[in-house]
């Protein structure tokens, strides 16, 4: 039933497919560049009509389509609900910053990491996304942008549903395709990858020569608190995670960003800030404080503005570079996993009748 996904293929692999179809090699380069512009086979003007038809009938050039779009009245942030070929749903957020459009993409359907505060993981991980399904999210967003306000996605953050390093091979393939000069061509400096801290993959990734900004979901100043929030902390200690971060800084020359969601009664006191500063001393890094999106299912609550300020000042006084993440798209269920869950709970059947992209 499912057609072969050509968007996941590297140029050499695409060439093999084209040659196996009895076509000359140069068609592969043309096809690669058209696909990564997000056009359908019918629109690939310099390919012969017969080849376009064969591609449309037998292959997929974008395995993702937008099923629903919500636009925030507060800040123009857009939330997309995407449908995949097998009926699975994923989501993404497009944010407009002064430096351009940033798209937050998913790397898995659901997630199996089990972080207590995260909605994406509540139903577990259904499956990994292919590289083409990650690229497809960007192509869909680019198309929406072209149809409406113009412009295109300039920055990509791997911070949607899923743990990128739990889908390592496909994520690396995706990043190589993403910065290919004949493709979407986004530089690695415009990409952020967020991980809950899978140490072996962090070490391997530092050798890939893909110098993205690494964001590490730390969320705690000690092993004890981290273990109470994130099952992964039982596998790797904070020392191991921070050593892997140090290694990343040394290998890539890029500072690491630590994400820290402030959770009432758990990790948000000034003494926690001081403990955190102690752990991060001498590491080339930046801390991003995230106001928690409440997850009522898990009984976790965020903190007040005042408490965020106190925590932030305590870190600053200890010499740690810190910012507070802006909340965007609050009125459109902008946070991780919220929209998909809303659909799975209330309106699952609509995934079969969604609008064609
Ligand atoms: N699996 C990756 C990336 C996905 S989540 C990771 O763990 O980093 C992207 C970020 O959102 C992570 O820092 C995650 O910890 C955070 N996050 C998840 N649920 C949240 C919530 N309810 N409130 C605030 N941040 C949350």
PDB file of C-alpha atoms in Angstrom, residues 15-157:
ATOM      1  CA  UNK A  15      20.377   7.876  -8.893  1.00  0.00           C
ATOM      2  CA  UNK A  16      20.129   4.099  -8.477  1.00  0.00           C
ATOM      3  CA  UNK A  17      16.329   4.281  -8.456  1.00  0.00           C
ATOM      4  CA  UNK A  18      16.303   6.462 -11.556  1.00  0.00           C
ATOM      5  CA  UNK A  19      18.729   4.171 -13.403  1.00  0.00           C
ATOM      6  CA  UNK A  20      16.629   1.139 -12.409  1.00  0.00           C
ATOM      7  CA  UNK A  21      13.690   2.892 -14.084  1.00  0.00           C
ATOM      8  CA  UNK A  22      15.714   3.017 -17.313  1.00  0.00           C
ATOM      9  CA  UNK A  23      16.238   6.785 -17.121  1.00  0.00           C
ATOM     10  CA  UNK A  24      19.522   8.694 -17.515  1.00  0.00           C
ATOM     11  CA  UNK A  25      21.393   9.577 -14.305  1.00  0.00           C
ATOM     12  CA  UNK A  26      21.003  13.344 -14.652  1.00  0.00           C
ATOM     13  CA  UNK A  27      17.274  13.008 -14.057  1.00  0.00           C
ATOM     14  CA  UNK A  28      18.094  12.086 -10.445  1.00  0.00           C
ATOM     15  CA  UNK A  29      19.653  15.488  -9.810  1.00  0.00           C
ATOM     16  CA  UNK A  30      16.624  17.234 -11.328  1.00  0.00           C
ATOM     17  CA  UNK A  31      14.236  15.111  -9.294  1.00  0.00           C
ATOM     18  CA  UNK A  32      16.202  15.688  -6.068  1.00  0.00           C
ATOM     19  CA  UNK A  33      16.064  19.426  -6.477  1.00  0.00           C
ATOM     20  CA  UNK A  34      12.327  19.469  -7.353  1.00  0.00           C
ATOM     21  CA  UNK A  35      11.387  17.223  -4.444  1.00  0.00           C
ATOM     22  CA  UNK A  36      13.258  19.395  -1.973  1.00  0.00           C
ATOM     23  CA  UNK A  37      11.350  22.420  -3.282  1.00  0.00           C
ATOM     24  CA  UNK A  38       8.220  20.592  -2.182  1.00  0.00           C
ATOM     25  CA  UNK A  39       6.528  20.416  -5.579  1.00  0.00           C
ATOM     26  CA  UNK A  40       4.416  17.474  -6.701  1.00  0.00           C
ATOM     27  CA  UNK A  41       5.553  15.277  -9.639  1.00  0.00           C
ATOM     28  CA  UNK A  42       3.046  16.998 -11.990  1.00  0.00           C
ATOM     29  CA  UNK A  43       4.847  20.305 -11.402  1.00  0.00           C
ATOM     30  CA  UNK A  44       8.368  19.004 -12.197  1.00  0.00           C
ATOM     31  CA  UNK A  45       8.541  20.883 -15.472  1.00  0.00           C
ATOM     32  CA  UNK A  46      11.849  19.689 -16.910  1.00  0.00           C
ATOM     33  CA  UNK A  47      11.051  15.991 -16.455  1.00  0.00           C
ATOM     34  CA  UNK A  48       9.339  14.118 -19.287  1.00  0.00           C
ATOM     35  CA  UNK A  49       5.620  13.628 -18.714  1.00  0.00           C
ATOM     36  CA  UNK A  50       5.968   9.844 -18.750  1.00  0.00           C
ATOM     37  CA  UNK A  51       8.541   9.943 -15.959  1.00  0.00           C
ATOM     38  CA  UNK A  52       6.402  12.355 -13.906  1.00  0.00           C
ATOM     39  CA  UNK A  53       3.470   9.963 -14.218  1.00  0.00           C
ATOM     40  CA  UNK A  54       5.552   6.932 -13.243  1.00  0.00           C
ATOM     41  CA  UNK A  55       6.891   8.777 -10.197  1.00  0.00           C
ATOM     42  CA  UNK A  56       3.424   9.916  -9.131  1.00  0.00           C
ATOM     43  CA  UNK A  57       2.010   6.412  -9.503  1.00  0.00           C
ATOM     44  CA  UNK A  58       4.757   4.411  -7.845  1.00  0.00           C
ATOM     45  CA  UNK A  59       6.614   6.686  -5.445  1.00  0.00           C
ATOM     46  CA  UNK A  60       6.119   9.316  -2.744  1.00  0.00           C
ATOM     47  CA  UNK A  61       7.947  12.620  -3.112  1.00  0.00           C
ATOM     48  CA  UNK A  62       6.546  14.078   0.123  1.00  0.00           C
ATOM     49  CA  UNK A  63       5.194  11.599   2.668  1.00  0.00           C
ATOM     50  CA  UNK A  64       3.674  14.337   4.858  1.00  0.00           C
ATOM     51  CA  UNK A  65       0.578  16.494   4.450  1.00  0.00           C
ATOM     52  CA  UNK A  66      -0.919  19.207   6.628  1.00  0.00           C
ATOM     53  CA  UNK A  67      -4.265  18.176   8.056  1.00  0.00           C
ATOM     54  CA  UNK A  68      -4.966  21.162  10.203  1.00  0.00           C
ATOM     55  CA  UNK A  69      -3.421  24.544  10.802  1.00  0.00           C
ATOM     56  CA  UNK A  70      -4.047  26.832  13.767  1.00  0.00           C
ATOM     57  CA  UNK A  71      -2.768  30.397  13.814  1.00  0.00           C
ATOM     58  CA  UNK A  72      -2.243  32.196  17.104  1.00  0.00           C
ATOM     59  CA  UNK A  73      -4.047  35.505  17.432  1.00  0.00           C
ATOM     60  CA  UNK A  74      -1.449  36.531  19.990  1.00  0.00           C
ATOM     61  CA  UNK A  75       1.748  36.260  17.959  1.00  0.00           C
ATOM     62  CA  UNK A  76       1.066  34.642  14.565  1.00  0.00           C
ATOM     63  CA  UNK A  77       2.620  31.338  15.646  1.00  0.00           C
ATOM     64  CA  UNK A  78       1.208  28.494  13.567  1.00  0.00           C
ATOM     65  CA  UNK A  79       0.609  25.005  14.756  1.00  0.00           C
ATOM     66  CA  UNK A  80       0.406  22.237  12.158  1.00  0.00           C
ATOM     67  CA  UNK A  81      -1.125  18.830  12.573  1.00  0.00           C
ATOM     68  CA  UNK A  82       0.420  16.600   9.927  1.00  0.00           C
ATOM     69  CA  UNK A  83      -0.800  13.237   8.645  1.00  0.00           C
ATOM     70  CA  UNK A  84       1.615  10.535   7.512  1.00  0.00           C
ATOM     71  CA  UNK A  85       0.943   7.884   4.872  1.00  0.00           C
ATOM     72  CA  UNK A  86       0.074   5.219   7.445  1.00  0.00           C
ATOM     73  CA  UNK A  87      -2.476   7.485   9.169  1.00  0.00           C
ATOM     74  CA  UNK A  88      -0.241   8.463  12.066  1.00  0.00           C
ATOM     75  CA  UNK A  89      -0.356  12.064  13.235  1.00  0.00           C
ATOM     76  CA  UNK A  90       2.501  14.342  14.221  1.00  0.00           C
ATOM     77  CA  UNK A  91       2.686  18.037  14.961  1.00  0.00           C
ATOM     78  CA  UNK A  92       4.910  21.018  14.503  1.00  0.00           C
ATOM     79  CA  UNK A  93       5.080  24.709  15.339  1.00  0.00           C
ATOM     80  CA  UNK A  94       6.159  27.583  13.101  1.00  0.00           C
ATOM     81  CA  UNK A  95       7.374  30.643  14.987  1.00  0.00           C
ATOM     82  CA  UNK A  96       8.070  34.058  13.504  1.00  0.00           C
ATOM     83  CA  UNK A  97      11.112  35.744  14.991  1.00  0.00           C
ATOM     84  CA  UNK A  98      12.780  38.980  13.921  1.00  0.00           C
ATOM     85  CA  UNK A  99      15.585  36.861  12.393  1.00  0.00           C
ATOM     86  CA  UNK A 100      13.224  34.667  10.389  1.00  0.00           C
ATOM     87  CA  UNK A 101      10.885  31.707  10.545  1.00  0.00           C
ATOM     88  CA  UNK A 102      11.731  28.832  12.845  1.00  0.00           C
ATOM     89  CA  UNK A 103      10.055  25.457  12.469  1.00  0.00           C
ATOM     90  CA  UNK A 104       9.895  22.998  15.335  1.00  0.00           C
ATOM     91  CA  UNK A 105       9.748  19.471  13.950  1.00  0.00           C
ATOM     92  CA  UNK A 106       8.977  16.031  15.372  1.00  0.00           C
ATOM     93  CA  UNK A 107      11.383  13.104  15.048  1.00  0.00           C
ATOM     94  CA  UNK A 108       9.131  10.262  16.252  1.00  0.00           C
ATOM     95  CA  UNK A 109       5.424   9.510  16.507  1.00  0.00           C
ATOM     96  CA  UNK A 110       5.159   9.880  20.292  1.00  0.00           C
ATOM     97  CA  UNK A 111       8.178   9.219  22.492  1.00  0.00           C
ATOM     98  CA  UNK A 112       9.337   6.480  24.823  1.00  0.00           C
ATOM     99  CA  UNK A 113      11.555   8.501  27.157  1.00  0.00           C
ATOM    100  CA  UNK A 114       8.806   8.896  29.755  1.00  0.00           C
ATOM    101  CA  UNK A 115       9.696  12.383  31.126  1.00  0.00           C
ATOM    102  CA  UNK A 116       7.037  13.131  33.741  1.00  0.00           C
ATOM    103  CA  UNK A 117       6.277  16.638  32.492  1.00  0.00           C
ATOM    104  CA  UNK A 118       6.002  15.864  28.770  1.00  0.00           C
ATOM    105  CA  UNK A 119       2.713  15.269  26.939  1.00  0.00           C
ATOM    106  CA  UNK A 120       4.439  13.660  23.910  1.00  0.00           C
ATOM    107  CA  UNK A 121       5.356  10.559  25.850  1.00  0.00           C
ATOM    108  CA  UNK A 122       2.011   9.799  27.495  1.00  0.00           C
ATOM    109  CA  UNK A 123       1.029   7.204  24.868  1.00  0.00           C
ATOM    110  CA  UNK A 124       4.566   5.910  24.306  1.00  0.00           C
ATOM    111  CA  UNK A 125       6.422   5.768  20.999  1.00  0.00           C
ATOM    112  CA  UNK A 126       4.531   4.446  17.981  1.00  0.00           C
ATOM    113  CA  UNK A 127       7.451   4.553  15.546  1.00  0.00           C
ATOM    114  CA  UNK A 128      10.456   6.483  14.287  1.00  0.00           C
ATOM    115  CA  UNK A 129      10.030   9.039  11.539  1.00  0.00           C
ATOM    116  CA  UNK A 130      12.026   8.592   8.343  1.00  0.00           C
ATOM    117  CA  UNK A 131      14.366  11.333   7.129  1.00  0.00           C
ATOM    118  CA  UNK A 132      11.792  12.105   4.411  1.00  0.00           C
ATOM    119  CA  UNK A 133       9.070  12.560   7.010  1.00  0.00           C
ATOM    120  CA  UNK A 134      11.251  15.081   8.841  1.00  0.00           C
ATOM    121  CA  UNK A 135      12.088  16.959   5.625  1.00  0.00           C
ATOM    122  CA  UNK A 136       8.440  16.741   4.565  1.00  0.00           C
ATOM    123  CA  UNK A 137       7.363  18.787   7.589  1.00  0.00           C
ATOM    124  CA  UNK A 138       9.628  21.619   6.401  1.00  0.00           C
ATOM    125  CA  UNK A 139       8.412  21.354   2.811  1.00  0.00           C
ATOM    126  CA  UNK A 140       4.784  21.604   3.929  1.00  0.00           C
ATOM    127  CA  UNK A 141       5.552  24.654   6.071  1.00  0.00           C
ATOM    128  CA  UNK A 142       7.476  26.290   3.211  1.00  0.00           C
ATOM    129  CA  UNK A 143       4.530  25.759   0.933  1.00  0.00           C
ATOM    130  CA  UNK A 144       2.123  27.307   3.453  1.00  0.00           C
ATOM    131  CA  UNK A 145       4.446  30.283   3.859  1.00  0.00           C
ATOM    132  CA  UNK A 146       4.760  30.745   0.086  1.00  0.00           C
ATOM    133  CA  UNK A 147       0.958  30.699  -0.278  1.00  0.00           C
ATOM    134  CA  UNK A 148       0.382  33.212   2.512  1.00  0.00           C
ATOM    135  CA  UNK A 149       2.945  35.711   3.793  1.00  0.00           C
ATOM    136  CA  UNK A 150       5.841  34.652   1.565  1.00  0.00           C
ATOM    137  CA  UNK A 151       9.185  33.675   3.028  1.00  0.00           C
ATOM    138  CA  UNK A 152      10.417  30.252   4.046  1.00  0.00           C
ATOM    139  CA  UNK A 153      11.700  28.294   6.994  1.00  0.00           C
ATOM    140  CA  UNK A 154      15.173  29.572   7.909  1.00  0.00           C
ATOM    141  CA  UNK A 155      15.795  27.757  11.186  1.00  0.00           C
ATOM    142  CA  UNK A 156      14.867  24.276  12.288  1.00  0.00           C
ATOM    143  CA  UNK A 157      14.633  22.997  15.842  1.00  0.00           C
TER     144      UNK A 157
END
